[in-house]
């Protein structure tokens, strides 16, 4: 790049010789590279040899470093969230219907009919393209919605929509939210294709224990083929908003 030219070159041996002044220049290059400045920026600095240019370069680099720190903090938060979610799923008490109170959760909602035996990648792609969402944030955050009317008619395979559950660090604006409140929750070993029988169990539980369904069910694959090939480790969650009669 011509940043550090030798003081002289021995024509016979082709050895390159550097002066003390050039080693000082090398120290500056090494220092600026350690601060993350590009070779091109350093070249421009040496062409100008101006302190005001150096100050501007350093301020610009500081701003860039700050943006990188913020990005890494968001990535760290996502990693922590995913570790928590995976551990929570692994330690789940399976096949037990629980009454839980859940906070509101921001989501991006796609109203599109989907059947349990269809390829889910198509509606996921539709959601991503419609709302301009980066596909890298989808893992473990997609949920299916089964309408209240379908639940009451015992039709458990025709979903009414797709949700992308948003987390801290996601830069997309939510189009809705899962309301806070009381839910019946069931986690089971299986997939969307085997969830119908689980819905029936939950509806029978509602009738037996005098709970009224007050909203749409949300079904989420907590551990699936995106994480493991071992079907015995798959965990799917169903939550249904309810109130006591």
Short mmCIF file of C-alpha atoms in Angstrom, two decimals:
data_model
loop_
_atom_site.label_atom_id
_atom_site.label_comp_id
_atom_site.label_asym_id
_atom_site.label_seq_id
_atom_site.Cartn_x
_atom_site.Cartn_y
_atom_site.Cartn_z
CA UNK A 1 0.00 0.00 0.00
CA UNK A 2 3.05 2.27 0.15
CA UNK A 3 2.52 3.21 3.81
CA UNK A 4 6.01 2.21 4.87
CA UNK A 5 8.64 2.49 2.15
CA UNK A 6 12.21 1.45 3.03
CA UNK A 7 14.90 4.13 3.25
CA UNK A 8 16.97 2.09 0.81
CA UNK A 9 17.12 -1.32 -0.83
CA UNK A 10 20.34 -3.28 -1.43
CA UNK A 11 20.33 -4.00 -5.15
CA UNK A 12 22.28 -7.25 -4.72
CA UNK A 13 20.56 -8.81 -1.71
CA UNK A 14 17.25 -6.92 -2.03
CA UNK A 15 17.38 -6.35 1.72
CA UNK A 16 15.25 -3.40 2.77
CA UNK A 17 16.64 -0.91 5.28
CA UNK A 18 14.53 1.34 7.50
CA UNK A 19 15.55 4.44 9.43
CA UNK A 20 14.56 5.42 12.98
CA UNK A 21 12.11 7.93 11.55
CA UNK A 22 10.40 5.14 9.62
CA UNK A 23 10.07 3.05 12.76
CA UNK A 24 8.27 6.00 14.35
CA UNK A 25 5.95 5.98 11.34
CA UNK A 26 5.46 2.22 11.83
CA UNK A 27 4.48 2.85 15.46
CA UNK A 28 1.83 5.34 14.32
CA UNK A 29 0.49 2.85 11.76
CA UNK A 30 0.37 0.09 14.37
CA UNK A 31 -1.36 2.39 16.85
CA UNK A 32 -4.04 3.53 14.37
CA UNK A 33 -4.63 -0.04 13.22
CA UNK A 34 -5.10 -1.07 16.86
CA UNK A 35 -7.83 1.57 17.07
CA UNK A 36 -9.55 -0.10 14.14
CA UNK A 37 -8.81 2.46 11.44
CA UNK A 38 -8.58 1.14 7.91
CA UNK A 39 -5.40 1.12 5.84
CA UNK A 40 -7.03 3.61 3.45
CA UNK A 41 -7.82 6.04 6.31
CA UNK A 42 -4.24 5.80 7.56
CA UNK A 43 -2.93 6.45 4.04
CA UNK A 44 -5.06 9.61 3.79
CA UNK A 45 -3.77 10.75 7.17
CA UNK A 46 -0.14 10.42 6.12
CA UNK A 47 -0.87 12.24 2.87
CA UNK A 48 -2.30 15.18 4.81
CA UNK A 49 -0.19 14.95 8.01
CA UNK A 50 -2.72 17.20 9.73
CA UNK A 51 -3.75 17.04 13.41
CA UNK A 52 -7.29 18.22 12.67
CA UNK A 53 -7.69 15.34 10.20
CA UNK A 54 -6.42 12.91 12.83
CA UNK A 55 -8.92 14.27 15.34
CA UNK A 56 -11.77 13.89 12.86
CA UNK A 57 -10.69 10.35 12.02
CA UNK A 58 -10.60 9.40 15.69
CA UNK A 59 -14.00 10.95 16.38
CA UNK A 60 -15.51 9.13 13.41
CA UNK A 61 -13.92 5.90 14.57
CA UNK A 62 -15.29 6.44 18.08
CA UNK A 63 -18.81 6.82 16.66
CA UNK A 64 -18.40 3.64 14.67
CA UNK A 65 -17.10 1.75 17.71
CA UNK A 66 -20.09 2.99 19.71
CA UNK A 67 -22.47 1.60 17.06
CA UNK A 68 -20.63 -1.72 17.15
CA UNK A 69 -20.89 -1.85 20.95
CA UNK A 70 -24.64 -1.24 20.77
CA UNK A 71 -25.01 -3.96 18.15
CA UNK A 72 -22.98 -6.43 20.23
CA UNK A 73 -25.05 -5.63 23.30
CA UNK A 74 -28.22 -6.43 21.33
CA UNK A 75 -26.65 -9.70 20.17
CA UNK A 76 -25.66 -10.52 23.75
CA UNK A 77 -29.25 -9.89 24.88
CA UNK A 78 -30.57 -12.20 22.17
CA UNK A 79 -28.12 -14.91 23.21
CA UNK A 80 -29.20 -14.58 26.85
CA UNK A 81 -32.87 -14.70 25.84
CA UNK A 82 -32.33 -17.80 23.69
CA UNK A 83 -30.38 -19.58 26.47
CA UNK A 84 -33.22 -18.83 28.90
CA UNK A 85 -35.88 -20.03 26.46
CA UNK A 86 -34.08 -23.26 25.57
CA UNK A 87 -33.37 -24.09 29.23
CA UNK A 88 -36.98 -23.31 30.11
CA UNK A 89 -38.21 -25.62 27.36
CA UNK A 90 -35.83 -28.43 28.35
CA UNK A 91 -36.97 -28.24 31.97
CA UNK A 92 -40.67 -28.08 31.07
CA UNK A 93 -43.18 -30.16 32.98
CA UNK A 94 -44.65 -31.88 29.93
CA UNK A 95 -48.26 -32.96 29.43
CA UNK A 96 -49.50 -30.94 32.41
CA UNK A 97 -52.10 -28.19 31.95
CA UNK A 98 -51.16 -25.17 34.04
CA UNK A 99 -52.91 -21.91 34.84
CA UNK A 100 -50.39 -19.09 34.39
CA UNK A 101 -50.39 -15.30 34.33
CA UNK A 102 -48.42 -13.92 31.40
CA UNK A 103 -47.35 -10.36 30.51
CA UNK A 104 -48.27 -8.69 27.22
CA UNK A 105 -45.96 -9.58 24.35
CA UNK A 106 -45.44 -7.41 21.22
CA UNK A 107 -45.89 -9.28 17.95
CA UNK A 108 -46.05 -8.86 14.20
CA UNK A 109 -49.21 -10.61 12.99
CA UNK A 110 -49.88 -12.05 9.56
CA UNK A 111 -53.53 -12.94 8.93
CA UNK A 112 -53.21 -15.94 6.66
CA UNK A 113 -54.91 -19.33 6.85
CA UNK A 114 -52.55 -22.24 7.43
CA UNK A 115 -53.16 -25.97 7.85
CA UNK A 116 -51.02 -28.05 10.20
CA UNK A 117 -49.89 -30.41 7.42
CA UNK A 118 -48.75 -27.63 5.07
CA UNK A 119 -45.20 -26.34 4.71
CA UNK A 120 -44.82 -23.54 7.25
CA UNK A 121 -41.90 -21.96 5.39
CA UNK A 122 -44.23 -20.35 2.83
CA UNK A 123 -46.23 -18.23 5.33
CA UNK A 124 -43.00 -17.40 7.19
CA UNK A 125 -41.53 -16.08 3.94
CA UNK A 126 -44.73 -14.13 3.26
CA UNK A 127 -44.55 -12.54 6.71
CA UNK A 128 -40.88 -11.69 6.32
CA UNK A 129 -41.36 -10.06 2.91
CA UNK A 130 -44.56 -8.21 3.82
CA UNK A 131 -43.07 -6.58 6.92
CA UNK A 132 -39.44 -6.35 5.76
CA UNK A 133 -38.14 -8.57 8.55
CA UNK A 134 -34.60 -9.97 8.54
CA UNK A 135 -34.88 -13.76 8.37
CA UNK A 136 -31.97 -14.12 10.81
CA UNK A 137 -34.20 -13.23 13.78
CA UNK A 138 -36.88 -15.88 13.22
CA UNK A 139 -35.45 -18.89 15.04
CA UNK A 140 -37.64 -19.86 17.98
CA UNK A 141 -39.95 -16.86 17.68
CA UNK A 142 -42.67 -18.00 15.29
CA UNK A 143 -46.09 -18.88 16.70
CA UNK A 144 -49.36 -20.01 15.13
CA UNK A 145 -52.73 -18.59 16.10
CA UNK A 146 -55.88 -20.71 16.32
CA UNK A 147 -59.03 -18.62 16.48
CA UNK A 148 -61.50 -18.78 19.37
CA UNK A 149 -64.27 -19.82 16.97
CA UNK A 150 -62.22 -22.77 15.66
CA UNK A 151 -61.48 -23.85 19.24
CA UNK A 152 -65.15 -23.80 20.13
CA UNK A 153 -65.98 -25.85 17.02
CA UNK A 154 -63.23 -28.38 17.87
CA UNK A 155 -61.42 -27.65 14.59
CA UNK A 156 -57.83 -27.66 15.67
CA UNK A 157 -55.83 -27.85 12.43
CA UNK A 158 -56.93 -24.70 10.58
CA UNK A 159 -54.88 -21.80 11.90
CA UNK A 160 -55.95 -18.22 11.30
CA UNK A 161 -52.59 -16.50 11.39
CA UNK A 162 -48.88 -16.42 12.02
CA UNK A 163 -47.07 -14.43 14.70
CA UNK A 164 -43.51 -13.22 14.98
CA UNK A 165 -42.84 -12.70 18.68
CA UNK A 166 -40.70 -9.60 19.17
CA UNK A 167 -37.98 -9.34 21.79
CA UNK A 168 -35.75 -6.56 23.14
CA UNK A 169 -33.31 -5.66 20.36
CA UNK A 170 -35.72 -6.32 17.50
CA UNK A 171 -35.99 -3.12 15.49
CA UNK A 172 -39.37 -3.79 13.88
CA UNK A 173 -42.57 -2.07 15.03
CA UNK A 174 -45.17 -4.43 16.46
CA UNK A 175 -48.52 -4.66 14.69
CA UNK A 176 -50.24 -6.00 17.80
CA UNK A 177 -49.70 -7.79 21.08
CA UNK A 178 -50.60 -10.92 22.98
CA UNK A 179 -52.62 -9.50 25.82
CA UNK A 180 -51.52 -9.89 29.42
CA UNK A 181 -53.67 -12.08 31.60
CA UNK A 182 -54.64 -15.58 32.61
CA UNK A 183 -53.83 -18.48 30.31
CA UNK A 184 -54.08 -22.23 30.34
CA UNK A 185 -50.74 -23.54 29.16
CA UNK A 186 -49.76 -26.99 27.99
CA UNK A 187 -46.33 -28.08 26.86
CA UNK A 188 -45.99 -31.44 25.16
CA UNK A 189 -43.51 -33.58 23.29
CA UNK A 190 -44.50 -33.15 19.63
CA UNK A 191 -45.01 -30.75 16.74
CA UNK A 192 -47.77 -28.68 15.14
CA UNK A 193 -48.86 -31.78 13.26
CA UNK A 194 -49.62 -33.63 16.51
CA UNK A 195 -51.19 -30.74 18.43
CA UNK A 196 -54.89 -31.42 17.69
CA UNK A 197 -55.25 -33.99 20.45
CA UNK A 198 -53.61 -31.56 22.88
CA UNK A 199 -56.17 -28.87 22.05
CA UNK A 200 -58.94 -31.34 22.77
CA UNK A 201 -57.40 -32.10 26.17
CA UNK A 202 -57.32 -28.39 26.97
CA UNK A 203 -60.92 -27.82 25.89
CA UNK A 204 -62.04 -30.78 28.00
CA UNK A 205 -60.09 -29.28 30.91
CA UNK A 206 -61.88 -25.95 30.43
CA UNK A 207 -65.26 -27.66 30.57
CA UNK A 208 -64.37 -29.75 33.61
CA UNK A 209 -62.85 -26.89 35.61
CA UNK A 210 -65.30 -24.21 34.45
CA UNK A 211 -63.01 -21.98 32.40
CA UNK A 212 -64.26 -19.92 29.48
CA UNK A 213 -62.07 -19.33 26.44
CA UNK A 214 -61.87 -15.56 25.86
CA UNK A 215 -59.47 -15.29 22.93
CA UNK A 216 -57.38 -17.01 20.29
CA UNK A 217 -54.93 -19.79 21.16
CA UNK A 218 -51.22 -19.36 20.49
CA UNK A 219 -49.04 -22.34 19.60
CA UNK A 220 -45.25 -22.15 19.65
CA UNK A 221 -42.56 -24.70 18.81
CA UNK A 222 -40.05 -24.19 21.62
CA UNK A 223 -37.70 -26.95 20.45
CA UNK A 224 -38.04 -28.37 16.94
CA UNK A 225 -36.02 -29.38 13.86
CA UNK A 226 -34.30 -25.98 13.88
CA UNK A 227 -32.48 -27.00 17.05
CA UNK A 228 -32.36 -30.81 17.13
CA UNK A 229 -32.92 -33.85 14.92
CA UNK A 230 -34.09 -35.88 17.91
CA UNK A 231 -37.89 -35.99 17.71
CA UNK A 232 -38.11 -37.14 21.33
CA UNK A 233 -36.73 -33.74 22.41
CA UNK A 234 -39.25 -31.62 20.50
CA UNK A 235 -41.34 -29.37 22.77
CA UNK A 236 -44.41 -27.44 21.63
CA UNK A 237 -46.44 -25.04 23.77
CA UNK A 238 -50.13 -24.12 23.55
CA UNK A 239 -51.56 -21.22 25.52
CA UNK A 240 -55.23 -20.29 25.63
CA UNK A 241 -56.55 -17.12 27.29
CA UNK A 242 -59.31 -17.97 29.76
CA UNK A 243 -61.42 -16.67 32.61
CA UNK A 244 -63.23 -18.52 35.39
CA UNK A 245 -66.97 -18.92 34.93
#
